């Protein structure tokens, strides 16, 4: 969601700005733009893809040694050119912005009264005009004065016509990094944007302001005092991530899951707190409860983890939607382990929920995350890195399954810390985990059968997903995937709840997808399936080989190769991912960049 790249150099910096945006495309956006200092401030903006912006830049011979660029995911105002960043104030101040300025209406009214004309519907234009109003010849001072008036979240990059070799960056609640080069320096919302340009990265902290020139980067903290931030070497690649034989990144990432799981398990020799960081060895024995905070797909991973934590570790667990948690009165438990789950580690709602939990005195914190350098990993006392690799498709796949692996290991580790995991159980669990990549590979071989189903699904506008117990969150995730990328309305329910309302929706026009592992609830689930058939509903069942669910009229069955016990949810989500993917392909949607969605949700 929204990307920023800024640079000050002695060379033409436009290729770096555009390439940085290209590297951030996976985050999701609906417009993009670049501004430079050439003959004054000049900009080019587009409501198309970064490739079109690059073509525009080449056609116009657009170049400059100082500039900023942006990909925008629309919040305030439609995705049209006038709302695209960068925003100017009287062609003297240029701004790009991630986040939301909550008091923008008040500031807008004030600035209008002062004679400023607004050309967009965005909150960002307020930033440009306010900095212009406060500018007295020192851009740093103007930015510091302006941000003192903001309520909300922001990461900004600003430059001025009067100071052509300087860019100022500031952040609060949205990520921003600075990059060190040789005689040139950079800003970006994500270190990935600077891969191939520099690997020397400073992670700006809350309230920081960075003064970026060719000579160096000076950082000021939230009090305005000069400070230093550690320079980290961030391994990146200058190579473009290739699709290979796949049609879309989502398909590629679905098929990368055996490798991603294997890589995530690579450091696991035994069940040991060290897997979660040095602090875990003393923290885990003292933990008497778990609070999981997450959003979207990561929330569903947390819902699966609740079953594992309570059945394996015998520790009570609550799972909260992060965007709701901090807005209600809750009862804090200082002995609880707070687990935040995020693919990017920059999810604004989850970060805010984490900080709220810490403010209530809950200091045992753990991030399950795919990005080692993310804000969430830096903010928590303990960490588990999922090693899924770059995930480009907006709809998460391999990040989800590797999160589940990490959370299963957490349940085992807490059980061992509490003396509730025998050596035989530990041995069996590690053996099952080692076999998991091969088991997922066997499920992927079912793709041709699922493609056949997708042709029928592509003609529908509604679908119902059913699961029970440990697999109800997997039904939720399957429904989410289908709606995200195919735009089919899909909902999931615990199968036992059918007769308490959702059964009213079941007709022969409503496909009902059922997750049917051979567990203790399978006979109950079969009864729920009969309730669907009695109302003319058509069943699409993902069953284990030994569930004895037979295909018949109105009952379509795909059999998974084996039942996998406690790890069964990881196997059963894979065919649901494939069903969503191939249905979306059949409907002709933009699979990797679904409308209205973003990969990394950095606004509340």
mmCIF file of C-alpha atoms in Angstrom, residues 26 32 56 60 70 94 104 131 140 159 207 245 268 312 342 350 362 424 468 476 483 490 589 593:
data_model
loop_
_atom_site.group_PDB
_atom_site.id
_atom_site.type_symbol
_atom_site.label_atom_id
_atom_site.label_comp_id
_atom_site.label_asym_id
_atom_site.label_seq_id
_atom_site.Cartn_x
_atom_site.Cartn_y
_atom_site.Cartn_z
ATOM 1 C CA UNK A 26 3.437 -5.718 -5.177
ATOM 2 C CA UNK A 32 1.733 6.700 -9.531
ATOM 3 C CA UNK A 56 5.895 8.667 -20.116
ATOM 4 C CA UNK A 60 9.272 13.398 -22.125
ATOM 5 C CA UNK A 70 5.059 7.553 -5.275
ATOM 6 C CA UNK A 94 6.468 18.989 -3.650
ATOM 7 C CA UNK A 104 -6.957 17.432 7.335
ATOM 8 C CA UNK A 131 4.702 23.382 4.589
ATOM 9 C CA UNK A 140 13.748 21.278 7.574
ATOM 10 C CA UNK A 159 11.519 18.989 -1.527
ATOM 11 C CA UNK A 207 8.679 10.953 15.039
ATOM 12 C CA UNK A 245 6.713 -21.016 -16.256
ATOM 13 C CA UNK A 268 14.573 -26.396 13.546
ATOM 14 C CA UNK A 312 -1.151 -29.031 22.691
ATOM 15 C CA UNK A 342 1.971 -10.006 9.723
ATOM 16 C CA UNK A 350 -1.452 -4.642 14.028
ATOM 17 C CA UNK A 362 1.928 -6.690 28.468
ATOM 18 C CA UNK A 424 7.931 -39.132 21.914
ATOM 19 C CA UNK A 468 -15.510 -27.611 11.561
ATOM 20 C CA UNK A 476 -12.666 -18.677 6.241
ATOM 21 C CA UNK A 483 -13.624 -13.062 -2.926
ATOM 22 C CA UNK A 490 -18.032 -15.936 -0.600
ATOM 23 C CA UNK A 589 -9.493 -10.711 -13.304
ATOM 24 C CA UNK A 593 -3.308 -6.968 -8.264
#
